[in-house]
PDB file of C-alpha atoms in Angstrom:
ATOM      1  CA  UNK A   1      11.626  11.337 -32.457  1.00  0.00           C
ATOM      2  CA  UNK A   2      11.748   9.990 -28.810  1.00  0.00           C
ATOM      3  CA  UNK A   3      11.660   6.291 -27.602  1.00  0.00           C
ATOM      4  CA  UNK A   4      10.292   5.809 -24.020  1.00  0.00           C
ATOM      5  CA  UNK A   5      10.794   2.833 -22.014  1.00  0.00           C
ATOM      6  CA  UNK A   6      10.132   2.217 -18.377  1.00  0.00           C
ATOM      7  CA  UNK A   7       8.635  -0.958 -16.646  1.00  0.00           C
ATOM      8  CA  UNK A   8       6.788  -0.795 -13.113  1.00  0.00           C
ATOM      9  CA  UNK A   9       5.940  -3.641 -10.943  1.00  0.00           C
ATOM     10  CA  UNK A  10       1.860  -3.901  -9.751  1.00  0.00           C
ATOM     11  CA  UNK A  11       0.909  -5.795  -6.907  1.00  0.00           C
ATOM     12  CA  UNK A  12      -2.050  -8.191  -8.959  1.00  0.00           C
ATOM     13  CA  UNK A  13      -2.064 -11.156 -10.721  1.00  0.00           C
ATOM     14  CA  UNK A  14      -0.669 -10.771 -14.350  1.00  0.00           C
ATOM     15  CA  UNK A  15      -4.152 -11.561 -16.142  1.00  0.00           C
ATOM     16  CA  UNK A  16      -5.995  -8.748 -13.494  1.00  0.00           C
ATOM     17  CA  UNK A  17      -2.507  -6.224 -14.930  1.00  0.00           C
ATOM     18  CA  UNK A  18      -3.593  -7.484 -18.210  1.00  0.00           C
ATOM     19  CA  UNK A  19      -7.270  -7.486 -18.144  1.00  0.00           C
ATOM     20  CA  UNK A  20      -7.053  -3.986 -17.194  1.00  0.00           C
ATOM     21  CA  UNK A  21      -5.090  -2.484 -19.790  1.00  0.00           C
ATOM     22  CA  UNK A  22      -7.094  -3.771 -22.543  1.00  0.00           C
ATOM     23  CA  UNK A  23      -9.932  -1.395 -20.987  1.00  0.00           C
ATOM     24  CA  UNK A  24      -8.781   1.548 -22.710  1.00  0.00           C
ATOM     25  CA  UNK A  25     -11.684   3.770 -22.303  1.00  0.00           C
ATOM     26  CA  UNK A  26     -10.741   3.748 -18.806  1.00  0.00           C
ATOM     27  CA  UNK A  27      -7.175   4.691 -19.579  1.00  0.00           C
ATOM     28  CA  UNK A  28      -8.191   8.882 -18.722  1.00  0.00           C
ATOM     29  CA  UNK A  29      -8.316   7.390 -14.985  1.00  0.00           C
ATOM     30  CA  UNK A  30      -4.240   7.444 -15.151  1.00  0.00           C
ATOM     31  CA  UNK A  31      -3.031   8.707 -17.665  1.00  0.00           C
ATOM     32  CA  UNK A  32      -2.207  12.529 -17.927  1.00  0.00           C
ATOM     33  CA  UNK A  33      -3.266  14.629 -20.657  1.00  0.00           C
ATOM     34  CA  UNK A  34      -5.563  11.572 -21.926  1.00  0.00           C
ATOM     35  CA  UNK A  35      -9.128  13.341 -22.435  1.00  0.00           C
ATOM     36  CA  UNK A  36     -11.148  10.590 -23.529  1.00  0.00           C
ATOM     37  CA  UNK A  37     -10.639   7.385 -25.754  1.00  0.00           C
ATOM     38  CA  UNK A  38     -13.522   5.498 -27.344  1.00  0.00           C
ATOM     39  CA  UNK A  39     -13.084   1.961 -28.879  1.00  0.00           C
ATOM     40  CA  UNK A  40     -14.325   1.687 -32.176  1.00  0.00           C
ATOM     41  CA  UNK A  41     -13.721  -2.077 -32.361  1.00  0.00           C
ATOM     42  CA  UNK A  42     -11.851  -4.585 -31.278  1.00  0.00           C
ATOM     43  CA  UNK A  43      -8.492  -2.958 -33.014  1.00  0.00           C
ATOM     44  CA  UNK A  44      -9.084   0.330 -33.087  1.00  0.00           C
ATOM     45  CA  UNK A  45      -9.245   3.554 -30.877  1.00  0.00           C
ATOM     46  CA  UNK A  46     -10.158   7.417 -30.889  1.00  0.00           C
ATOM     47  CA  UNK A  47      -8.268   9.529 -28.411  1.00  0.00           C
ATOM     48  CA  UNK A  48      -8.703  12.881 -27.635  1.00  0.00           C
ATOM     49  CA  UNK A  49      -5.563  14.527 -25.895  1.00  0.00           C
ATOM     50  CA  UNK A  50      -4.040  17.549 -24.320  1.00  0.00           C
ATOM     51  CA  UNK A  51       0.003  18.020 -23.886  1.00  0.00           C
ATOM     52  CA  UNK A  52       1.397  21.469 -23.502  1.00  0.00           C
ATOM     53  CA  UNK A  53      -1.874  23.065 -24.131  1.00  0.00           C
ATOM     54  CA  UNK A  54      -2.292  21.364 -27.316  1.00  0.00           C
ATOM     55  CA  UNK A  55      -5.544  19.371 -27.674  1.00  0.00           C
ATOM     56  CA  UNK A  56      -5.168  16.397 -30.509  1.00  0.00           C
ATOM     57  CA  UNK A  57      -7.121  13.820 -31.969  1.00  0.00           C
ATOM     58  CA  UNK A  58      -6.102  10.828 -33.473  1.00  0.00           C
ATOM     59  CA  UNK A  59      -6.788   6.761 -34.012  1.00  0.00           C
ATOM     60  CA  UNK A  60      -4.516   4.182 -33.292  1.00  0.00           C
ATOM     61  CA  UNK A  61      -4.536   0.482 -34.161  1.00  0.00           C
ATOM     62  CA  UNK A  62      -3.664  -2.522 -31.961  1.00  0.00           C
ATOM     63  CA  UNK A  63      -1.575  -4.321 -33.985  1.00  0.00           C
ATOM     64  CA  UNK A  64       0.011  -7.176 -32.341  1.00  0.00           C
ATOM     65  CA  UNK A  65      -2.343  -8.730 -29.221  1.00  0.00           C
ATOM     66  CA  UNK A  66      -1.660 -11.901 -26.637  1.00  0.00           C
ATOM     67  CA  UNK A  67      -3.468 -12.505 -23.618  1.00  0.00           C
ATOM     68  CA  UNK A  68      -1.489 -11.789 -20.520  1.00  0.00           C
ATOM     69  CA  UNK A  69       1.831 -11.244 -22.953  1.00  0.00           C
ATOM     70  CA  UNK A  70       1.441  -8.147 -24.930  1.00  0.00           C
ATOM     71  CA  UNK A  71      -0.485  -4.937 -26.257  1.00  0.00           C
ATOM     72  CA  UNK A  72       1.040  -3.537 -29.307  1.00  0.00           C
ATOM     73  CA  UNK A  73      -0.260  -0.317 -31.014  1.00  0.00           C
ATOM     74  CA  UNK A  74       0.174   2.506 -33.765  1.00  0.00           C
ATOM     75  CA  UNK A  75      -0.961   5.622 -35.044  1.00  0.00           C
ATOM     76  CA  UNK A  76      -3.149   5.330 -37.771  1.00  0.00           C
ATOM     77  CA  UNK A  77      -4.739   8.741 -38.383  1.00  0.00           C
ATOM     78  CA  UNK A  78      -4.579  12.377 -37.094  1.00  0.00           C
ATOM     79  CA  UNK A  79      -2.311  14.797 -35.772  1.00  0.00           C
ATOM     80  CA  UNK A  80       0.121  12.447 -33.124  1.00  0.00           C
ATOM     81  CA  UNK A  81       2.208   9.931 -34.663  1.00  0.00           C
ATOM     82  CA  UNK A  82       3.475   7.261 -32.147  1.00  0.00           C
ATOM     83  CA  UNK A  83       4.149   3.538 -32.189  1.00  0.00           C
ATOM     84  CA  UNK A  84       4.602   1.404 -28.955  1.00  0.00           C
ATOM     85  CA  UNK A  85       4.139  -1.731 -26.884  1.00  0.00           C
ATOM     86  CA  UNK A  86       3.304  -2.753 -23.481  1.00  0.00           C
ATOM     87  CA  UNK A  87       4.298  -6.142 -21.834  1.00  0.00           C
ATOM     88  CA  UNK A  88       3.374  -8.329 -18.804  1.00  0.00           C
ATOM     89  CA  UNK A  89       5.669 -10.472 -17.159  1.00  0.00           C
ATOM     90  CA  UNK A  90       4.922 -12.312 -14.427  1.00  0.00           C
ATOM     91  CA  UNK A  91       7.135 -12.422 -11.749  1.00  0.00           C
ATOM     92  CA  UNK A  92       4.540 -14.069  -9.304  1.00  0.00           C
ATOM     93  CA  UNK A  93       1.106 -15.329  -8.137  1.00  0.00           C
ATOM     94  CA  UNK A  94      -0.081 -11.576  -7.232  1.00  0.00           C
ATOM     95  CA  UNK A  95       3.109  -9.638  -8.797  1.00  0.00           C
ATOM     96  CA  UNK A  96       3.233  -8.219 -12.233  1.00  0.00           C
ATOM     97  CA  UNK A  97       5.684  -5.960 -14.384  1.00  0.00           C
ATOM     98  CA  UNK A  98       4.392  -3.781 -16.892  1.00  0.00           C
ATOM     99  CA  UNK A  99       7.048  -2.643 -19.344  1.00  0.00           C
ATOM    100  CA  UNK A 100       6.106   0.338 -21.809  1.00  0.00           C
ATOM    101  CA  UNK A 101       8.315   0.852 -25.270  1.00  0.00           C
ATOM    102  CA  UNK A 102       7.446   3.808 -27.398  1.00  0.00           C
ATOM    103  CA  UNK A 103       8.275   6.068 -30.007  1.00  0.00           C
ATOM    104  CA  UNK A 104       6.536   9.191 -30.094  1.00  0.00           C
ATOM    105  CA  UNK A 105       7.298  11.534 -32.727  1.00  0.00           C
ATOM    106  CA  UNK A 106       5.750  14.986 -31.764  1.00  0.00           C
ATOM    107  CA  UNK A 107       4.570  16.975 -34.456  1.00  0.00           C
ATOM    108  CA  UNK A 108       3.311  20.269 -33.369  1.00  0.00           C
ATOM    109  CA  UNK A 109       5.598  22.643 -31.947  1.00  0.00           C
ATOM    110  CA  UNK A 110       3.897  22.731 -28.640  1.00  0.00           C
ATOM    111  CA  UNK A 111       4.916  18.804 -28.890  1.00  0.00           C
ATOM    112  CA  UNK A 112       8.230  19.713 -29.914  1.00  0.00           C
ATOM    113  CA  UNK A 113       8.659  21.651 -27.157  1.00  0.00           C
ATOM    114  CA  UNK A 114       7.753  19.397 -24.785  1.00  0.00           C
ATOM    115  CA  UNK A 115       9.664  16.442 -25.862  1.00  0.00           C
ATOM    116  CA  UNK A 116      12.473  18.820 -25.841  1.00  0.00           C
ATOM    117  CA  UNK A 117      12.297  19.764 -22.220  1.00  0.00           C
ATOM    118  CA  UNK A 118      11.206  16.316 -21.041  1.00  0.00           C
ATOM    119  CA  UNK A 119       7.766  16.477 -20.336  1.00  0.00           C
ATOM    120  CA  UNK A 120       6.190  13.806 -22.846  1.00  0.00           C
ATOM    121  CA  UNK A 121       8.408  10.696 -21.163  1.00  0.00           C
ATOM    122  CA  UNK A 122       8.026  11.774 -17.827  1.00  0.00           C
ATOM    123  CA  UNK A 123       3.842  11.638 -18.596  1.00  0.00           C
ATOM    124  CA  UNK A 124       4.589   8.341 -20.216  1.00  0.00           C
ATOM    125  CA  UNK A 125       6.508   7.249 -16.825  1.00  0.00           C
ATOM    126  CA  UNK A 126       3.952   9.214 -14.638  1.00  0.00           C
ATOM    127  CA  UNK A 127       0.818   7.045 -16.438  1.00  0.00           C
ATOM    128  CA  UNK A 128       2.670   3.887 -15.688  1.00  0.00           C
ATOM    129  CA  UNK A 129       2.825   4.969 -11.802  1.00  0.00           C
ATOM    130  CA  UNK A 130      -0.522   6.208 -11.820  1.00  0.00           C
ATOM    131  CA  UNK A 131      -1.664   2.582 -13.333  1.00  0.00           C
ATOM    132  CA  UNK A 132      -0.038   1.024 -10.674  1.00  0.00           C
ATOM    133  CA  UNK A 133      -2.282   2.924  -7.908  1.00  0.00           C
ATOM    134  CA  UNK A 134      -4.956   2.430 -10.109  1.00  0.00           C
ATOM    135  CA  UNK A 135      -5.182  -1.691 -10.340  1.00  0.00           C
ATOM    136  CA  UNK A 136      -3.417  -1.919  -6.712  1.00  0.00           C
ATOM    137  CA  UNK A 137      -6.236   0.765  -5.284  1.00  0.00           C
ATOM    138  CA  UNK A 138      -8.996  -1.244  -7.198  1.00  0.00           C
ATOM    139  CA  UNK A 139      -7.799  -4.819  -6.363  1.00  0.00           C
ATOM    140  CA  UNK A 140      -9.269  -6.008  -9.702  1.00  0.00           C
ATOM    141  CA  UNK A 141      -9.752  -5.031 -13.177  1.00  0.00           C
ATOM    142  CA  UNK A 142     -12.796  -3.136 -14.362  1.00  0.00           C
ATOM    143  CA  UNK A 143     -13.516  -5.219 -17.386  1.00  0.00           C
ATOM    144  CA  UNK A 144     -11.400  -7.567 -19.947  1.00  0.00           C
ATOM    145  CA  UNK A 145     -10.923  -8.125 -23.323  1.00  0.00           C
ATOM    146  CA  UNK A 146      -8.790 -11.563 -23.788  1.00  0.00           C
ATOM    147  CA  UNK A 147      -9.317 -11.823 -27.487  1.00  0.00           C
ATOM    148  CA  UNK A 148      -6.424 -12.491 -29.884  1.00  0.00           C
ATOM    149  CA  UNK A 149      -4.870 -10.039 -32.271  1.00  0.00           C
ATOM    150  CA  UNK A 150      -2.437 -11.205 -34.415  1.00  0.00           C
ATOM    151  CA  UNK A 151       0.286  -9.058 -35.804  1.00  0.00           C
ATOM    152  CA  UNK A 152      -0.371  -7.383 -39.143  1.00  0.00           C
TER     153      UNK A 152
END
């Protein structure tokens, strides 16, 4: 098992950060190895992967949700089995940091492999660099979801 954490700070308003990240269908734009995701509803998610040559499919839950605060999600079905959170703090009127916490627990030995060596954090810190071109490149979000979630 392997906990990831890394924070970045994005030059946008915390609610544009925000706004964004709740647009997870649009999450293949940054991060690696992220095929495609579809929303199913408001708390849940199908992503198709690819890490080390491995493609995986899987659902995840959003389990704990605050506007402009918090995105908290889990593993719920298939192959990957992870469990993480990302925050927004903000630090002022156009700066935000995003902080990422996860636990990944590959399963697969091309997973295994890859944690081993290194390569599943450094995607998770990659995807958080690549957000931060993403928002900062765009200047605003693509779309927003500002419901509440409250934790399970």
């Amino acid at each position: 098992m392997s906990t990831i954490t890394d924070s970045v700070d994005v030059e946008v308003p915390v609610h544009t950060a925000y706004n964004q990240w709740t647009q997870f269908e649009e999450f293949p734009n940054f991060m690696e190895g992220v095929e495609q995701i579809t929303q199913i509803d408001s708390r849940h998610n199908h992503w198709i992967t690819s890490v080390a040559g491995a493609r995986r499919e899987f659902d995840t839950e959003i389990v704990d949700q605050l506007p402009d605060e918090r995105v908290a999600w889990r593993t719920v079905s298939g192959e990957v089995k992870q469990e993480g959170v990302v925050t927004f703090q903000r630090l002022d009127d156009t700066h935000t940091r995003v902080h990422l916490a996860m636990i990944v627990e590959p399963t697969g030995m091309a997973e295994k492999a890859a944690d081993m060596v290194g390569i599943i954090d450094h995607r998770a810190k990659g995807d958080l660099r690549r957000f931060k071109q993403f928002i900062e490149e765009r200047g605003g979000e693509s779309g927003a979801w500002r419901g509440r979630i409250p934790p399970v």
